[in-house]
Amino acid sequence: MASYQVYYFPAKGRAETIRLVLEAAGVAYENKYPADWASEKSSLPFGQLPALVITDDKTKQTTTLAQSAAIVRYLARKYNLVAADPLDAALSDSVWESVSDVTNAMINVVFRTAEADKPAAIEKFKNEILPHFIKAHTALLEKNGNKGIYFGDKITYVELAVFNAIDSLEKIVPGALTATTAPALWKVHEAVANHDKIKAYLASPRLHSR
Ligand SMILES: N[C@@H](CCC(=O)N[C@@H](CS)C(=O)NCC(=O)O)C(=O)O
């Protein structure tokens, strides 16, 4: 058995899909926040957060796993939140990468664009990047019967990542990803929001407000 600490800033950010995977799996974890990031940074494998601090309950040995995609996939494999078929699992990974691309584009707009240039950057994001994302994801979801699941019948880490991305995107481009503008993607959001363990998490004090 292992104990987990999700080490990240006190926010959803790149840690939230990690938390969602743990929550969906019903696995206990603690949140660990930096007390003095400048001095802690060099102790991380790549000088960044999130990281998952894994403690072997028997030996008390700890391993610090970095990189959000690696952490999510490790936990998803361990707790059976991946597609069983290897090709479906690879296709799922491609969905994750697409979510990562659109999330990184959003981060560039919000955090790496001069204030004066932001309105134009947001418009470009909304009118060029997002429609491609919605179209591609809608095609994949429709191919699987438009049931809010990308491949097969069960929620995997990919639906959890998309749920989180939709919530994050909604803050930047309100109204751009809704039941009306992106119905197939919205079904993913609903499927995850109705997952019993996720529903409990969303109503719990463990959920970060931003
Ligand atoms: N590829 C990394 C990116 C991690 C990343 O950019 N982390 C940011 C926070 S979201 C960070 O640690 N920033 C503080 C710093 O670099 O000092 C991942 O997905 O985990």
Short mmCIF file of C-alpha atoms and ligand atoms in Angstrom, two decimals:
data_model
loop_
_atom_site.label_atom_id
_atom_site.label_comp_id
_atom_site.label_asym_id
_atom_site.label_seq_id
_atom_site.Cartn_x
_atom_site.Cartn_y
_atom_site.Cartn_z
CA MET A 1 0.00 0.00 0.00
CA ALA A 2 1.08 3.54 -0.64
CA SER A 3 0.16 6.99 0.67
CA TYR A 4 -0.06 9.94 -1.66
CA GLN A 5 0.58 13.65 -1.41
CA VAL A 6 -0.44 15.85 -4.34
CA TYR A 7 2.20 18.58 -4.18
CA TYR A 8 1.05 21.75 -5.92
CA PHE A 9 0.11 25.36 -5.36
CA PRO A 10 -3.26 25.92 -3.62
CA ALA A 11 -5.20 25.85 -6.88
CA LYS A 12 -6.65 23.44 -9.43
CA GLY A 13 -4.22 24.16 -12.29
CA ARG A 14 -2.17 21.25 -13.58
CA ALA A 15 -2.86 19.22 -10.43
CA GLU A 16 -6.60 18.99 -10.76
CA THR A 17 -6.78 15.99 -13.09
CA ILE A 18 -4.44 14.16 -10.70
CA ARG A 19 -6.87 14.89 -7.88
CA LEU A 20 -9.83 13.87 -10.05
CA VAL A 21 -8.22 10.51 -10.83
CA LEU A 22 -7.57 9.84 -7.14
CA GLU A 23 -11.10 10.94 -6.26
CA ALA A 24 -12.72 8.81 -8.98
CA ALA A 25 -10.68 5.83 -7.80
CA GLY A 26 -11.71 6.46 -4.19
CA VAL A 27 -8.07 6.68 -3.11
CA ALA A 28 -7.14 8.88 -0.14
CA TYR A 29 -4.51 11.61 -0.58
CA GLU A 30 -3.29 14.79 1.05
CA ASN A 31 -2.65 18.09 -0.63
CA LYS A 32 0.81 19.47 0.02
CA TYR A 33 1.45 23.15 -0.68
CA PRO A 34 4.82 24.84 -0.96
CA ALA A 35 5.69 26.84 2.16
CA ASP A 36 8.63 28.57 0.48
CA TRP A 37 8.63 27.74 -3.23
CA ALA A 38 11.95 29.45 -3.98
CA SER A 39 13.76 27.07 -1.64
CA GLU A 40 11.68 24.00 -2.47
CA LYS A 41 11.95 24.31 -6.26
CA SER A 42 15.40 22.71 -6.51
CA SER A 43 14.22 19.63 -4.61
CA LEU A 44 11.76 18.70 -7.39
CA PRO A 45 12.88 16.39 -10.22
CA PHE A 46 12.36 19.10 -12.87
CA GLY A 47 12.04 22.16 -10.63
CA GLN A 48 8.29 22.34 -11.21
CA LEU A 49 4.97 21.30 -9.74
CA PRO A 50 2.77 19.27 -9.69
CA ALA A 51 4.49 16.27 -8.19
CA LEU A 52 3.11 13.17 -6.56
CA VAL A 53 4.91 12.15 -3.37
CA ILE A 54 4.43 8.41 -3.01
CA THR A 55 5.25 6.84 0.35
CA ASP A 56 5.46 3.08 0.64
CA ASP A 57 3.51 2.38 3.81
CA LYS A 58 5.72 -0.59 4.74
CA THR A 59 9.23 0.73 4.07
CA LYS A 60 8.39 4.45 4.46
CA GLN A 61 10.47 5.04 1.34
CA THR A 62 9.26 8.00 -0.71
CA THR A 63 9.34 8.56 -4.45
CA THR A 64 8.60 11.92 -6.02
CA LEU A 65 7.01 11.58 -9.43
CA ALA A 66 6.86 14.74 -11.54
CA GLN A 67 5.15 15.79 -14.79
CA SER A 68 1.36 15.90 -14.69
CA ALA A 69 0.82 13.54 -17.66
CA ALA A 70 3.11 10.90 -16.15
CA ILE A 71 1.41 11.18 -12.76
CA VAL A 72 -2.09 10.96 -14.21
CA ARG A 73 -1.23 7.96 -16.36
CA TYR A 74 0.55 6.17 -13.49
CA LEU A 75 -2.46 6.54 -11.21
CA ALA A 76 -4.97 5.79 -13.98
CA ARG A 77 -3.16 2.56 -14.87
CA LYS A 78 -2.84 1.59 -11.24
CA TYR A 79 -6.50 2.22 -10.44
CA ASN A 80 -8.02 0.98 -13.69
CA LEU A 81 -9.03 4.32 -15.16
CA VAL A 82 -7.56 3.55 -18.58
CA ALA A 83 -9.09 1.82 -21.60
CA ALA A 84 -8.51 -1.94 -21.54
CA ASP A 85 -7.77 -2.21 -25.26
CA PRO A 86 -4.20 -1.02 -26.10
CA LEU A 87 -5.35 0.88 -29.19
CA ASP A 88 -8.13 2.61 -27.26
CA ALA A 89 -5.55 3.43 -24.58
CA ALA A 90 -3.27 5.00 -27.22
CA LEU A 91 -6.19 6.91 -28.75
CA SER A 92 -7.04 8.11 -25.24
CA ASP A 93 -3.47 9.36 -24.86
CA SER A 94 -3.94 11.32 -28.09
CA VAL A 95 -7.04 12.95 -26.61
CA TRP A 96 -5.00 13.91 -23.54
CA GLU A 97 -2.34 15.49 -25.76
CA SER A 98 -5.00 17.47 -27.60
CA VAL A 99 -6.39 18.71 -24.28
CA SER A 100 -2.86 19.59 -23.26
CA ASP A 101 -2.36 21.58 -26.49
CA VAL A 102 -5.50 23.64 -25.97
CA THR A 103 -4.72 24.14 -22.27
CA ASN A 104 -1.21 25.35 -23.09
CA ALA A 105 -2.64 27.73 -25.70
CA MET A 106 -4.99 29.05 -23.01
CA ILE A 107 -2.09 29.48 -20.56
CA ASN A 108 -0.19 31.45 -23.20
CA VAL A 109 -3.14 33.79 -23.62
CA VAL A 110 -3.77 34.28 -19.92
CA PHE A 111 -0.28 34.36 -18.44
CA ARG A 112 2.12 35.10 -21.28
CA THR A 113 0.33 37.80 -23.25
CA ALA A 114 0.75 41.52 -22.56
CA GLU A 115 -2.41 43.06 -21.06
CA ALA A 116 -2.92 45.31 -24.08
CA ASP A 117 -2.81 42.32 -26.46
CA LYS A 118 -5.07 40.06 -24.40
CA PRO A 119 -8.49 40.93 -25.90
CA ALA A 120 -7.23 40.11 -29.42
CA ALA A 121 -5.50 36.94 -28.17
CA ILE A 122 -8.70 35.79 -26.45
CA GLU A 123 -10.73 36.43 -29.62
CA LYS A 124 -8.19 34.45 -31.68
CA PHE A 125 -8.32 31.62 -29.16
CA LYS A 126 -12.12 31.64 -29.21
CA ASN A 127 -12.55 31.88 -32.98
CA GLU A 128 -9.64 29.80 -34.26
CA ILE A 129 -8.24 27.37 -31.69
CA LEU A 130 -11.40 26.40 -29.82
CA PRO A 131 -13.57 25.57 -32.88
CA HIS A 132 -10.93 23.09 -34.10
CA PHE A 133 -10.84 21.52 -30.65
CA ILE A 134 -14.64 21.24 -30.47
CA LYS A 135 -14.89 19.80 -33.99
CA ALA A 136 -12.20 17.16 -33.47
CA HIS A 137 -13.55 16.06 -30.09
CA THR A 138 -17.13 16.01 -31.32
CA ALA A 139 -16.13 13.66 -34.16
CA LEU A 140 -14.44 11.25 -31.74
CA LEU A 141 -17.35 11.33 -29.31
CA GLU A 142 -19.95 10.84 -32.06
CA LYS A 143 -18.01 7.84 -33.35
CA ASN A 144 -18.51 6.25 -29.92
CA GLY A 145 -22.27 6.90 -29.85
CA ASN A 146 -22.20 10.42 -28.38
CA LYS A 147 -22.48 9.22 -24.80
CA GLY A 148 -19.88 11.44 -23.17
CA ILE A 149 -17.22 8.72 -23.31
CA TYR A 150 -14.44 8.72 -25.90
CA PHE A 151 -13.71 5.01 -26.24
CA GLY A 152 -15.64 2.06 -24.89
CA ASP A 153 -18.12 2.45 -22.06
CA LYS A 154 -16.30 3.56 -18.96
CA ILE A 155 -14.98 6.84 -17.68
CA THR A 156 -11.20 6.94 -17.83
CA TYR A 157 -8.62 9.58 -17.02
CA VAL A 158 -9.33 11.26 -20.35
CA GLU A 159 -12.93 12.21 -19.52
CA LEU A 160 -11.66 13.54 -16.17
CA ALA A 161 -9.07 15.68 -17.99
CA VAL A 162 -11.69 17.00 -20.42
CA PHE A 163 -14.06 17.82 -17.55
CA ASN A 164 -11.33 19.89 -15.93
CA ALA A 165 -10.38 21.55 -19.22
CA ILE A 166 -13.99 22.57 -19.89
CA ASP A 167 -14.20 24.21 -16.46
CA SER A 168 -10.89 26.02 -16.97
CA LEU A 169 -11.82 27.18 -20.47
CA GLU A 170 -15.18 28.43 -19.25
CA LYS A 171 -13.36 30.94 -17.04
CA ILE A 172 -11.39 32.36 -19.97
CA VAL A 173 -14.05 32.25 -22.68
CA PRO A 174 -17.39 32.11 -20.84
CA GLY A 175 -20.15 30.48 -22.85
CA ALA A 176 -17.80 29.02 -25.45
CA LEU A 177 -18.15 25.42 -24.27
CA THR A 178 -21.71 24.71 -23.20
CA ALA A 179 -24.51 22.23 -23.87
CA THR A 180 -25.51 24.45 -26.79
CA THR A 181 -22.14 25.32 -28.33
CA ALA A 182 -20.44 21.95 -27.81
CA PRO A 183 -23.12 19.36 -26.93
CA ALA A 184 -20.93 16.28 -27.35
CA LEU A 185 -18.23 17.71 -25.10
CA TRP A 186 -20.83 18.84 -22.63
CA LYS A 187 -21.98 15.23 -22.31
CA VAL A 188 -18.46 14.39 -21.13
CA HIS A 189 -18.79 17.11 -18.53
CA GLU A 190 -22.15 15.70 -17.41
CA ALA A 191 -20.91 12.11 -17.32
CA VAL A 192 -18.05 13.12 -15.03
CA ALA A 193 -20.14 15.47 -12.89
CA ASN A 194 -22.63 12.60 -12.35
CA HIS A 195 -19.97 10.05 -11.37
CA ASP A 196 -20.89 9.31 -7.76
CA LYS A 197 -17.39 9.81 -6.33
CA ILE A 198 -16.76 12.94 -8.39
CA LYS A 199 -20.14 14.35 -7.40
CA ALA A 200 -19.15 13.91 -3.74
CA TYR A 201 -15.76 15.53 -4.40
CA LEU A 202 -17.32 18.55 -6.11
CA ALA A 203 -19.47 19.14 -3.03
CA SER A 204 -16.61 18.58 -0.59
CA PRO A 205 -14.23 21.04 1.08
CA ARG A 206 -11.38 19.24 -0.70
CA LEU A 207 -12.29 21.04 -3.94
CA HIS A 208 -10.13 24.11 -4.59
CA SER A 209 -12.10 27.22 -5.37
CA ARG A 210 -9.85 28.38 -8.21
N1 LIG B 1 5.13 19.82 -18.06
C1 LIG B 1 4.92 20.14 -16.67
C2 LIG B 1 4.70 21.64 -16.52
C3 LIG B 1 4.69 22.02 -15.06
C4 LIG B 1 4.57 23.52 -14.86
O1 LIG B 1 4.59 24.33 -15.81
N2 LIG B 1 4.47 23.88 -13.59
C5 LIG B 1 4.35 25.26 -13.19
C6 LIG B 1 3.01 25.50 -12.47
S1 LIG B 1 1.62 25.09 -13.47
C7 LIG B 1 5.43 25.58 -12.17
O2 LIG B 1 5.91 24.71 -11.47
N3 LIG B 1 5.76 26.87 -12.08
C8 LIG B 1 6.68 27.36 -11.10
C9 LIG B 1 8.09 27.38 -11.55
O3 LIG B 1 8.40 26.91 -12.67
O4 LIG B 1 8.94 27.85 -10.77
C10 LIG B 1 3.71 19.34 -16.13
O5 LIG B 1 2.78 19.09 -16.90
O6 LIG B 1 3.73 18.94 -14.96
#
